[in-house]
Amino acid sequence: MTATALQAWIAVLAALFAGLLGVLRYFSYRTRRDRISLVGQAFNSTVEGLSSDAEAKKLEQGAAGTPYEHEAVAVIAALLRNTQTGELQKLLADGLAYASSLQGADLQECNLSRAYLGKRPRAIVAHAGLRLLVGGRLGHWGQSGDRNGQPTETSPAVPIDLSEADLFHADLTGASLRGAIARDAVFFTATARQTVFEGARLEGADFRDAELEGARFTGAWLERARFAGAHHVPQNVSRLLDKNGQVPAGEGMPVLAV
């Protein structure tokens, strides 16, 4: 592992630990034991994911709803603004999809190239009388239950919510937002070459001045989306635009194939 990669891991772990210090302010569960057990489980799961050398091991940012989830997303976004395209960058970018929501997230200028931000499987884990939504592959904690031996329910893949997220000048080259929810999201001046938006909910999204060469929008919902000044707008999108470069109300629901 290079010194740069090691510094990145240390920064992530430090930020996550800092978030844990304020956990008692965020939770009102029944007992102190419940709180400690929940935080310990989530933190250990995160550390394990960060330290794994296996390529198949996904970067999982703890259970959705834990107090450091938003902090973890913010730290990952900060790293992605300064990480060159590669294995570490893709690991970080793919990890964002395991957050319970990216609604309103600040992803400005992030390197999200080749990231998969489409639908992800989720699992419901019973822990200390609580039901937690966690990201990851189904059966990640074993076939018969979680790490505490309690049953784990699984659910179908669900879309990530990027509604009102800010992806100003982000690099989405080769990324997939297939089936994602990104209503009123900002893609202003973003680079979205060969990006897959098929089946995504993009009502009111802002693609002004974005680079869209090879981007795919078939089946996406684009009502009120703005494309003024965008480059290489696909034909099946450009034919929907009015004189102001916007998809009128009632149009683009969904976008037809070319």
PDB file of N, CA and C in Angstrom, residues 7-9 11-12 74-84 92:
ATOM      1  N   GLN A   7      -2.412   7.171   3.988  1.00  0.00           N
ATOM      2  CA  GLN A   7      -2.905   8.419   4.557  1.00  0.00           C
ATOM      3  C   GLN A   7      -4.397   8.564   4.352  1.00  0.00           C
ATOM      4  N   ALA A   8      -4.887   8.088   3.195  1.00  0.00           N
ATOM      5  CA  ALA A   8      -6.322   8.166   2.923  1.00  0.00           C
ATOM      6  C   ALA A   8      -7.109   7.321   3.905  1.00  0.00           C
ATOM      7  N   TRP A   9      -6.614   6.067   4.155  1.00  0.00           N
ATOM      8  CA  TRP A   9      -7.321   5.207   5.110  1.00  0.00           C
ATOM      9  C   TRP A   9      -7.308   5.829   6.504  1.00  0.00           C
ATOM     10  N   ALA A  11      -7.159   8.945   7.287  1.00  0.00           N
ATOM     11  CA  ALA A  11      -8.084  10.077   7.324  1.00  0.00           C
ATOM     12  C   ALA A  11      -9.522   9.615   7.487  1.00  0.00           C
ATOM     13  N   VAL A  12      -9.881   8.541   6.768  1.00  0.00           N
ATOM     14  CA  VAL A  12     -11.251   8.010   6.873  1.00  0.00           C
ATOM     15  C   VAL A  12     -11.515   7.505   8.284  1.00  0.00           C
ATOM     16  N   ALA A  74     -19.164  12.653   3.847  1.00  0.00           N
ATOM     17  CA  ALA A  74     -18.435  13.900   3.638  1.00  0.00           C
ATOM     18  C   ALA A  74     -16.937  13.650   3.482  1.00  0.00           C
ATOM     19  N   VAL A  75     -16.400  12.725   4.291  1.00  0.00           N
ATOM     20  CA  VAL A  75     -14.974  12.414   4.199  1.00  0.00           C
ATOM     21  C   VAL A  75     -14.656  11.744   2.864  1.00  0.00           C
ATOM     22  N   ILE A  76     -15.503  10.791   2.442  1.00  0.00           N
ATOM     23  CA  ILE A  76     -15.288  10.134   1.157  1.00  0.00           C
ATOM     24  C   ILE A  76     -15.323  11.155   0.027  1.00  0.00           C
ATOM     25  N   ALA A  77     -16.290  12.070   0.083  1.00  0.00           N
ATOM     26  CA  ALA A  77     -16.382  13.110  -0.951  1.00  0.00           C
ATOM     27  C   ALA A  77     -15.115  13.954  -0.988  1.00  0.00           C
ATOM     28  N   ALA A  78     -14.590  14.302   0.197  1.00  0.00           N
ATOM     29  CA  ALA A  78     -13.358  15.096   0.251  1.00  0.00           C
ATOM     30  C   ALA A  78     -12.196  14.344  -0.375  1.00  0.00           C
ATOM     31  N   LEU A  79     -12.097  13.039  -0.094  1.00  0.00           N
ATOM     32  CA  LEU A  79     -11.028  12.237  -0.676  1.00  0.00           C
ATOM     33  C   LEU A  79     -11.179  12.124  -2.184  1.00  0.00           C
ATOM     34  N   LEU A  80     -12.434  12.003  -2.653  1.00  0.00           N
ATOM     35  CA  LEU A  80     -12.675  11.836  -4.084  1.00  0.00           C
ATOM     36  C   LEU A  80     -12.379  13.112  -4.873  1.00  0.00           C
ATOM     37  N   ARG A  81     -12.242  14.226  -4.208  1.00  0.00           N
ATOM     38  CA  ARG A  81     -11.880  15.462  -4.903  1.00  0.00           C
ATOM     39  C   ARG A  81     -10.382  15.517  -5.196  1.00  0.00           C
ATOM     40  N   ASN A  82      -9.625  14.630  -4.556  1.00  0.00           N
ATOM     41  CA  ASN A  82      -8.174  14.675  -4.705  1.00  0.00           C
ATOM     42  C   ASN A  82      -7.568  13.316  -5.030  1.00  0.00           C
ATOM     43  N   THR A  83      -8.416  12.348  -5.404  1.00  0.00           N
ATOM     44  CA  THR A  83      -7.938  11.006  -5.701  1.00  0.00           C
ATOM     45  C   THR A  83      -8.024  10.735  -7.200  1.00  0.00           C
ATOM     46  N   GLN A  84      -6.908  10.330  -7.776  1.00  0.00           N
ATOM     47  CA  GLN A  84      -6.884  10.038  -9.197  1.00  0.00           C
ATOM     48  C   GLN A  84      -7.648   8.762  -9.489  1.00  0.00           C
ATOM     49  N   LEU A  92     -13.808   3.906  -3.154  1.00  0.00           N
ATOM     50  CA  LEU A  92     -14.451   4.987  -2.410  1.00  0.00           C
ATOM     51  C   LEU A  92     -15.766   5.392  -3.066  1.00  0.00           C
TER      52      LEU A  92
END
